């Protein structure tokens, strides 16, 4: 493809550091040398593929097929024979694993649904395992011995985790590769390597139950690729010496020759040809042109028909316009075209993670969607999520997690209201959900943590930024790539007021109002056989007669973390169509919402997620005493907080007129390191305060020093014992012994309304049920608008999981009509576009920057560069305010607090 991945390889090699103390200057240990040789072997294999298939087919050059460049091979390896040795080393590691796994693989049952293919694959695999070559070469396999790794190491377990972490990090780095073929090649090879090492390190009796189909496929493909590369070394060497009598390296870069593969910016370049062929192929796949037209257009493309090439250059990535303009090239071309009256396959109401997950799955399957959002920007409350998303990944976990444990934790939290069939659906799809967010949406979820109520580390979050904002930013971008093709229409500032039903009771469309700033609202009506409700909960509606007033009136004065838009609209729409509801009185009070010292009475609070306690945050009351296990469930911690009120302690019922209590959340320096980005973010917002020493902490808490000291010293003693009075057995980020030298991070927190467990009744497939538990045709729901999944209490990290799992289930099950409209042709970004020259940046003074300080003219300086963020303000996942408040200023510090250097 011509893709230059130098920066990717640099990043991959930089990951090869396993030092347990973080040092990068010490000599490589044995394990690092093994890892380096494996990565180098992959790099060598990739380079050999390029050398073997260097020149593309060309009529002008007389090439019918891709042809090799032996000189490129010599230039790359003449001075680096060790790279070729690393290729052979990698091959030996793979073959050693193949030999060990042979008994298991010989009897492995292949099931793809095609009996003939399965039988043929089984025969071929057994033929390979039985081959004399494999048996005769087994002595060579001793060139590598995995038993020498992690031997006589004081920190062997940490070293093993770091070794495994490198593979995860490299896989994440490969997500940055823009060329999809290159990304697929790299990820397959890394999975193949990982499978080989997994085979080598696992006991033989565990192999049969530990290898997945994907791992086996990647393993065999990687062996095949390495085998091919070893052969290519010999072939390229022979080719070179067939035309040379001595070794000569090129003086000029290999790509500078007249025969090199160059992506032209003209209309006859390979990139424009690629755009033309890709567009024609997509139109044919969707039945929008017949075989004769397809053949004619492909012929014109390869003949570089100027009109077709120009059209492809400018409209190759917009199939709708490309199709409509084709008759201008040839009047004989007839096209099906698009009709504006085509009903979408689904209407999705709500653009939080549940709505976006459902939408993207429908779009990826070739469906059309109308996506409706009553706010001006997408994302809903999912934007605010900070703790992470749960997933039990037993095959990839080093923390002993397993599905039954995750299920038990969730059922225990749900209490008497648990619905096992919904919990099973949630838990069993968790690994696939997180993997989808990583692979399809492109979100880094490489950091693993243990939150309150969980028995194992299973909460995933990114290294940089807040998990909700990162997910929403990436998934909305993925959805918006379908806008140009007309496959998705996004309607913001639009409130759905009614579901349309036919005579048989099925939901067949919606009516609503398109709101405008000038007050000239427009009534809209959209028809579709499927409507998805993903509108969230009702925690912010404190109006008389609201769901909160009807079901939990005692909570009406409590602050909330949900946005003001959380008013239960979807529940109202669903019940108007006959939907049943469940657990409507189950409203979750989260124990820790930040109290902003600048605006303490504001009913809207920012969540201090479980992560802040998971890394070691300590809760203390106004007497300077701990009062609970900070890692308990949300309901448990809230109960302990409310228990400070005598009336609640006696009745277990909260009085709406009682003042909401506040508490101190205190982190040591080591605890803060475990959530550094979050801590920096909260410091920047003034919600946390950095405090040096015990005396300063006591002063901040307005308590005597001995009181605070006694509590912290008791906590240290409990940590040493491994258990405290409230049953806490996991102690992270314990303050150091000399409290006078400790650096604390402290803030004030209060219980807040956070989540509504109740909502519309659904089944495990996301169908909305009526009061008789019967499916309402055409009506689906996902996310907080639905009820029953979490029972009495939701575990931290299960909200984003619920949105992804059930959004995906709904998005995958909705029927897609035969295509009358155009799908995205998934051309790689920039295909057919001109290569612009770099723009020379001019200097901008501080005075000029200050002149662009309005919401509709917003410039911000970051890391020495000035950005015009005017058009991005409304798309910012964390909301426009965090950008507009920096308009006309240098926002580097605030940016870095959340996003890091890049």
JSON list of N, CA, C and O in Angstrom, two decimals, residues 28-65:
[
{"chain": "A", "resi": 28, "resn": "UNK", "atom": "N", "xyz": [20.27, -5.26, 28.63]},
{"chain": "A", "resi": 28, "resn": "UNK", "atom": "CA", "xyz": [19.10, -6.11, 28.44]},
{"chain": "A", "resi": 28, "resn": "UNK", "atom": "C", "xyz": [19.22, -7.39, 29.25]},
{"chain": "A", "resi": 28, "resn": "UNK", "atom": "O", "xyz": [20.26, -8.04, 29.25]},
{"chain": "A", "resi": 29, "resn": "UNK", "atom": "N", "xyz": [18.12, -7.77, 29.92]},
{"chain": "A", "resi": 29, "resn": "UNK", "atom": "CA", "xyz": [18.08, -9.08, 30.56]},
{"chain": "A", "resi": 29, "resn": "UNK", "atom": "C", "xyz": [17.75, -10.12, 29.49]},
{"chain": "A", "resi": 29, "resn": "UNK", "atom": "O", "xyz": [17.45, -9.79, 28.35]},
{"chain": "A", "resi": 30, "resn": "UNK", "atom": "N", "xyz": [17.82, -11.39, 29.87]},
{"chain": "A", "resi": 30, "resn": "UNK", "atom": "CA", "xyz": [17.57, -12.47, 28.91]},
{"chain": "A", "resi": 30, "resn": "UNK", "atom": "C", "xyz": [16.18, -12.34, 28.29]},
{"chain": "A", "resi": 30, "resn": "UNK", "atom": "O", "xyz": [16.00, -12.50, 27.08]},
{"chain": "A", "resi": 31, "resn": "UNK", "atom": "N", "xyz": [15.19, -12.03, 29.14]},
{"chain": "A", "resi": 31, "resn": "UNK", "atom": "CA", "xyz": [13.83, -11.92, 28.65]},
{"chain": "A", "resi": 31, "resn": "UNK", "atom": "C", "xyz": [13.69, -10.79, 27.64]},
{"chain": "A", "resi": 31, "resn": "UNK", "atom": "O", "xyz": [12.96, -10.91, 26.65]},
{"chain": "A", "resi": 32, "resn": "UNK", "atom": "N", "xyz": [14.37, -9.66, 27.88]},
{"chain": "A", "resi": 32, "resn": "UNK", "atom": "CA", "xyz": [14.32, -8.54, 26.94]},
{"chain": "A", "resi": 32, "resn": "UNK", "atom": "C", "xyz": [14.98, -8.91, 25.61]},
{"chain": "A", "resi": 32, "resn": "UNK", "atom": "O", "xyz": [14.52, -8.51, 24.54]},
{"chain": "A", "resi": 33, "resn": "UNK", "atom": "N", "xyz": [16.05, -9.69, 25.68]},
{"chain": "A", "resi": 33, "resn": "UNK", "atom": "CA", "xyz": [16.72, -10.11, 24.44]},
{"chain": "A", "resi": 33, "resn": "UNK", "atom": "C", "xyz": [15.80, -11.02, 23.62]},
{"chain": "A", "resi": 33, "resn": "UNK", "atom": "O", "xyz": [15.73, -10.92, 22.40]},
{"chain": "A", "resi": 34, "resn": "UNK", "atom": "N", "xyz": [15.08, -11.91, 24.31]},
{"chain": "A", "resi": 34, "resn": "UNK", "atom": "CA", "xyz": [14.12, -12.78, 23.62]},
{"chain": "A", "resi": 34, "resn": "UNK", "atom": "C", "xyz": [13.05, -11.93, 22.95]},
{"chain": "A", "resi": 34, "resn": "UNK", "atom": "O", "xyz": [12.71, -12.13, 21.77]},
{"chain": "A", "resi": 35, "resn": "UNK", "atom": "N", "xyz": [12.52, -10.98, 23.70]},
{"chain": "A", "resi": 35, "resn": "UNK", "atom": "CA", "xyz": [11.45, -10.14, 23.17]},
{"chain": "A", "resi": 35, "resn": "UNK", "atom": "C", "xyz": [11.94, -9.29, 22.00]},
{"chain": "A", "resi": 35, "resn": "UNK", "atom": "O", "xyz": [11.26, -9.16, 20.97]},
{"chain": "A", "resi": 36, "resn": "UNK", "atom": "N", "xyz": [13.16, -8.74, 22.14]},
{"chain": "A", "resi": 36, "resn": "UNK", "atom": "CA", "xyz": [13.71, -7.95, 21.04]},
{"chain": "A", "resi": 36, "resn": "UNK", "atom": "C", "xyz": [13.86, -8.79, 19.77]},
{"chain": "A", "resi": 36, "resn": "UNK", "atom": "O", "xyz": [13.54, -8.36, 18.67]},
{"chain": "A", "resi": 37, "resn": "UNK", "atom": "N", "xyz": [14.34, -10.03, 19.92]},
{"chain": "A", "resi": 37, "resn": "UNK", "atom": "CA", "xyz": [14.57, -10.87, 18.75]},
{"chain": "A", "resi": 37, "resn": "UNK", "atom": "C", "xyz": [13.24, -11.25, 18.09]},
{"chain": "A", "resi": 37, "resn": "UNK", "atom": "O", "xyz": [13.17, -11.35, 16.86]},
{"chain": "A", "resi": 38, "resn": "UNK", "atom": "N", "xyz": [12.18, -11.42, 18.88]},
{"chain": "A", "resi": 38, "resn": "UNK", "atom": "CA", "xyz": [10.87, -11.72, 18.31]},
{"chain": "A", "resi": 38, "resn": "UNK", "atom": "C", "xyz": [10.34, -10.51, 17.53]},
{"chain": "A", "resi": 38, "resn": "UNK", "atom": "O", "xyz": [9.84, -10.66, 16.41]},
{"chain": "A", "resi": 39, "resn": "UNK", "atom": "N", "xyz": [10.46, -9.32, 18.12]},
{"chain": "A", "resi": 39, "resn": "UNK", "atom": "CA", "xyz": [9.99, -8.11, 17.43]},
{"chain": "A", "resi": 39, "resn": "UNK", "atom": "C", "xyz": [10.82, -7.85, 16.17]},
{"chain": "A", "resi": 39, "resn": "UNK", "atom": "O", "xyz": [10.29, -7.47, 15.12]},
{"chain": "A", "resi": 40, "resn": "UNK", "atom": "N", "xyz": [12.12, -8.06, 16.29]},
{"chain": "A", "resi": 40, "resn": "UNK", "atom": "CA", "xyz": [12.99, -7.88, 15.13]},
{"chain": "A", "resi": 40, "resn": "UNK", "atom": "C", "xyz": [12.66, -8.90, 14.04]},
{"chain": "A", "resi": 40, "resn": "UNK", "atom": "O", "xyz": [12.70, -8.58, 12.84]},
{"chain": "A", "resi": 41, "resn": "UNK", "atom": "N", "xyz": [12.32, -10.13, 14.44]},
{"chain": "A", "resi": 41, "resn": "UNK", "atom": "CA", "xyz": [11.93, -11.14, 13.46]},
{"chain": "A", "resi": 41, "resn": "UNK", "atom": "C", "xyz": [10.68, -10.74, 12.69]},
{"chain": "A", "resi": 41, "resn": "UNK", "atom": "O", "xyz": [10.59, -10.93, 11.47]},
{"chain": "A", "resi": 42, "resn": "UNK", "atom": "N", "xyz": [9.71, -10.17, 13.42]},
{"chain": "A", "resi": 42, "resn": "UNK", "atom": "CA", "xyz": [8.49, -9.68, 12.76]},
{"chain": "A", "resi": 42, "resn": "UNK", "atom": "C", "xyz": [8.81, -8.55, 11.80]},
{"chain": "A", "resi": 42, "resn": "UNK", "atom": "O", "xyz": [8.30, -8.49, 10.68]},
{"chain": "A", "resi": 43, "resn": "UNK", "atom": "N", "xyz": [9.68, -7.63, 12.24]},
{"chain": "A", "resi": 43, "resn": "UNK", "atom": "CA", "xyz": [10.08, -6.50, 11.41]},
{"chain": "A", "resi": 43, "resn": "UNK", "atom": "C", "xyz": [10.77, -7.01, 10.14]},
{"chain": "A", "resi": 43, "resn": "UNK", "atom": "O", "xyz": [10.50, -6.54, 9.02]},
{"chain": "A", "resi": 44, "resn": "UNK", "atom": "N", "xyz": [11.66, -7.97, 10.30]},
{"chain": "A", "resi": 44, "resn": "UNK", "atom": "CA", "xyz": [12.38, -8.54, 9.15]},
{"chain": "A", "resi": 44, "resn": "UNK", "atom": "C", "xyz": [11.41, -9.20, 8.18]},
{"chain": "A", "resi": 44, "resn": "UNK", "atom": "O", "xyz": [11.52, -9.02, 6.96]},
{"chain": "A", "resi": 45, "resn": "UNK", "atom": "N", "xyz": [10.45, -9.96, 8.72]},
{"chain": "A", "resi": 45, "resn": "UNK", "atom": "CA", "xyz": [9.47, -10.63, 7.87]},
{"chain": "A", "resi": 45, "resn": "UNK", "atom": "C", "xyz": [8.68, -9.62, 7.05]},
{"chain": "A", "resi": 45, "resn": "UNK", "atom": "O", "xyz": [8.42, -9.81, 5.85]},
{"chain": "A", "resi": 46, "resn": "UNK", "atom": "N", "xyz": [8.29, -8.51, 7.70]},
{"chain": "A", "resi": 46, "resn": "UNK", "atom": "CA", "xyz": [7.54, -7.46, 6.99]},
{"chain": "A", "resi": 46, "resn": "UNK", "atom": "C", "xyz": [8.38, -6.84, 5.88]},
{"chain": "A", "resi": 46, "resn": "UNK", "atom": "O", "xyz": [7.90, -6.62, 4.77]},
{"chain": "A", "resi": 47, "resn": "UNK", "atom": "N", "xyz": [9.64, -6.55, 6.19]},
{"chain": "A", "resi": 47, "resn": "UNK", "atom": "CA", "xyz": [10.53, -5.95, 5.19]},
{"chain": "A", "resi": 47, "resn": "UNK", "atom": "C", "xyz": [10.74, -6.89, 4.01]},
{"chain": "A", "resi": 47, "resn": "UNK", "atom": "O", "xyz": [10.79, -6.46, 2.85]},
{"chain": "A", "resi": 48, "resn": "UNK", "atom": "N", "xyz": [10.86, -8.18, 4.27]},
{"chain": "A", "resi": 48, "resn": "UNK", "atom": "CA", "xyz": [11.03, -9.16, 3.20]},
{"chain": "A", "resi": 48, "resn": "UNK", "atom": "C", "xyz": [9.80, -9.21, 2.29]},
{"chain": "A", "resi": 48, "resn": "UNK", "atom": "O", "xyz": [9.91, -9.34, 1.07]},
{"chain": "A", "resi": 49, "resn": "UNK", "atom": "N", "xyz": [8.61, -9.09, 2.89]},
{"chain": "A", "resi": 49, "resn": "UNK", "atom": "CA", "xyz": [7.39, -9.07, 2.09]},
{"chain": "A", "resi": 49, "resn": "UNK", "atom": "C", "xyz": [7.38, -7.88, 1.14]},
{"chain": "A", "resi": 49, "resn": "UNK", "atom": "O", "xyz": [6.95, -7.99, -0.02]},
{"chain": "A", "resi": 50, "resn": "UNK", "atom": "N", "xyz": [7.84, -6.74, 1.64]},
{"chain": "A", "resi": 50, "resn": "UNK", "atom": "CA", "xyz": [7.90, -5.54, 0.80]},
{"chain": "A", "resi": 50, "resn": "UNK", "atom": "C", "xyz": [8.89, -5.75, -0.34]},
{"chain": "A", "resi": 50, "resn": "UNK", "atom": "O", "xyz": [8.61, -5.40, -1.50]},
{"chain": "A", "resi": 51, "resn": "UNK", "atom": "N", "xyz": [10.06, -6.32, -0.02]},
{"chain": "A", "resi": 51, "resn": "UNK", "atom": "CA", "xyz": [11.07, -6.54, -1.05]},
{"chain": "A", "resi": 51, "resn": "UNK", "atom": "C", "xyz": [10.59, -7.53, -2.11]},
{"chain": "A", "resi": 51, "resn": "UNK", "atom": "O", "xyz": [10.86, -7.36, -3.30]},
{"chain": "A", "resi": 52, "resn": "UNK", "atom": "N", "xyz": [9.86, -8.56, -1.67]},
{"chain": "A", "resi": 52, "resn": "UNK", "atom": "CA", "xyz": [9.40, -9.59, -2.60]},
{"chain": "A", "resi": 52, "resn": "UNK", "atom": "C", "xyz": [8.24, -9.10, -3.47]},
{"chain": "A", "resi": 52, "resn": "UNK", "atom": "O", "xyz": [8.05, -9.56, -4.60]},
{"chain": "A", "resi": 53, "resn": "UNK", "atom": "N", "xyz": [7.46, -8.17, -2.98]},
{"chain": "A", "resi": 53, "resn": "UNK", "atom": "CA", "xyz": [6.30, -7.63, -3.72]},
{"chain": "A", "resi": 53, "resn": "UNK", "atom": "C", "xyz": [6.41, -6.12, -3.78]},
{"chain": "A", "resi": 53, "resn": "UNK", "atom": "O", "xyz": [5.59, -5.39, -3.22]},
{"chain": "A", "resi": 54, "resn": "UNK", "atom": "N", "xyz": [7.45, -5.65, -4.47]},
{"chain": "A", "resi": 54, "resn": "UNK", "atom": "CA", "xyz": [7.81, -4.23, -4.41]},
{"chain": "A", "resi": 54, "resn": "UNK", "atom": "C", "xyz": [7.15, -3.42, -5.52]},
{"chain": "A", "resi": 54, "resn": "UNK", "atom": "O", "xyz": [6.57, -2.37, -5.28]},
{"chain": "A", "resi": 55, "resn": "UNK", "atom": "N", "xyz": [7.24, -3.90, -6.76]},
{"chain": "A", "resi": 55, "resn": "UNK", "atom": "CA", "xyz": [6.75, -3.14, -7.90]},
{"chain": "A", "resi": 55, "resn": "UNK", "atom": "C", "xyz": [5.35, -3.62, -8.30]},
{"chain": "A", "resi": 55, "resn": "UNK", "atom": "O", "xyz": [5.14, -4.81, -8.52]},
{"chain": "A", "resi": 56, "resn": "UNK", "atom": "N", "xyz": [4.39, -2.71, -8.42]},
{"chain": "A", "resi": 56, "resn": "UNK", "atom": "CA", "xyz": [3.01, -3.10, -8.74]},
{"chain": "A", "resi": 56, "resn": "UNK", "atom": "C", "xyz": [2.86, -3.43, -10.23]},
{"chain": "A", "resi": 56, "resn": "UNK", "atom": "O", "xyz": [3.69, -3.04, -11.05]},
{"chain": "A", "resi": 57, "resn": "UNK", "atom": "N", "xyz": [1.80, -4.17, -10.59]},
{"chain": "A", "resi": 57, "resn": "UNK", "atom": "CA", "xyz": [1.54, -4.45, -12.01]},
{"chain": "A", "resi": 57, "resn": "UNK", "atom": "C", "xyz": [1.42, -3.15, -12.80]},
{"chain": "A", "resi": 57, "resn": "UNK", "atom": "O", "xyz": [0.87, -2.15, -12.32]},
{"chain": "A", "resi": 58, "resn": "UNK", "atom": "N", "xyz": [1.97, -3.15, -14.01]},
{"chain": "A", "resi": 58, "resn": "UNK", "atom": "CA", "xyz": [1.94, -1.94, -14.84]},
{"chain": "A", "resi": 58, "resn": "UNK", "atom": "C", "xyz": [2.06, -2.32, -16.30]},
{"chain": "A", "resi": 58, "resn": "UNK", "atom": "O", "xyz": [3.03, -2.98, -16.71]},
{"chain": "A", "resi": 59, "resn": "UNK", "atom": "N", "xyz": [1.07, -1.90, -17.11]},
{"chain": "A", "resi": 59, "resn": "UNK", "atom": "CA", "xyz": [1.16, -2.16, -18.54]},
{"chain": "A", "resi": 59, "resn": "UNK", "atom": "C", "xyz": [2.32, -1.40, -19.16]},
{"chain": "A", "resi": 59, "resn": "UNK", "atom": "O", "xyz": [3.01, -1.88, -20.05]},
{"chain": "A", "resi": 60, "resn": "UNK", "atom": "N", "xyz": [2.54, -0.17, -18.69]},
{"chain": "A", "resi": 60, "resn": "UNK", "atom": "CA", "xyz": [3.62, 0.65, -19.23]},
{"chain": "A", "resi": 60, "resn": "UNK", "atom": "C", "xyz": [4.97, 0.01, -18.99]},
{"chain": "A", "resi": 60, "resn": "UNK", "atom": "O", "xyz": [5.89, 0.11, -19.81]},
{"chain": "A", "resi": 61, "resn": "UNK", "atom": "N", "xyz": [5.11, -0.63, -17.84]},
{"chain": "A", "resi": 61, "resn": "UNK", "atom": "CA", "xyz": [6.38, -1.25, -17.49]},
{"chain": "A", "resi": 61, "resn": "UNK", "atom": "C", "xyz": [6.43, -2.73, -17.89]},
{"chain": "A", "resi": 61, "resn": "UNK", "atom": "O", "xyz": [7.45, -3.40, -17.67]},
{"chain": "A", "resi": 62, "resn": "UNK", "atom": "N", "xyz": [5.34, -3.25, -18.44]},
{"chain": "A", "resi": 62, "resn": "UNK", "atom": "CA", "xyz": [5.32, -4.64, -18.87]},
{"chain": "A", "resi": 62, "resn": "UNK", "atom": "C", "xyz": [5.25, -5.62, -17.73]},
{"chain": "A", "resi": 62, "resn": "UNK", "atom": "O", "xyz": [5.71, -6.76, -17.86]},
{"chain": "A", "resi": 63, "resn": "UNK", "atom": "N", "xyz": [4.67, -5.21, -16.59]},
{"chain": "A", "resi": 63, "resn": "UNK", "atom": "CA", "xyz": [4.56, -6.08, -15.43]},
{"chain": "A", "resi": 63, "resn": "UNK", "atom": "C", "xyz": [3.13, -6.57, -15.28]},
{"chain": "A", "resi": 63, "resn": "UNK", "atom": "O", "xyz": [2.22, -5.75, -15.09]},
{"chain": "A", "resi": 64, "resn": "UNK", "atom": "N", "xyz": [2.93, -7.88, -15.36]},
{"chain": "A", "resi": 64, "resn": "UNK", "atom": "CA", "xyz": [1.59, -8.44, -15.17]},
{"chain": "A", "resi": 64, "resn": "UNK", "atom": "C", "xyz": [1.29, -8.71, -13.71]},
{"chain": "A", "resi": 64, "resn": "UNK", "atom": "O", "xyz": [0.13, -8.76, -13.31]},
{"chain": "A", "resi": 65, "resn": "UNK", "atom": "N", "xyz": [2.33, -8.88, -12.89]},
{"chain": "A", "resi": 65, "resn": "UNK", "atom": "CA", "xyz": [2.17, -9.20, -11.47]},
{"chain": "A", "resi": 65, "resn": "UNK", "atom": "C", "xyz": [3.08, -8.31, -10.63]},
{"chain": "A", "resi": 65, "resn": "UNK", "atom": "O", "xyz": [3.93, -7.59, -11.15]}
]
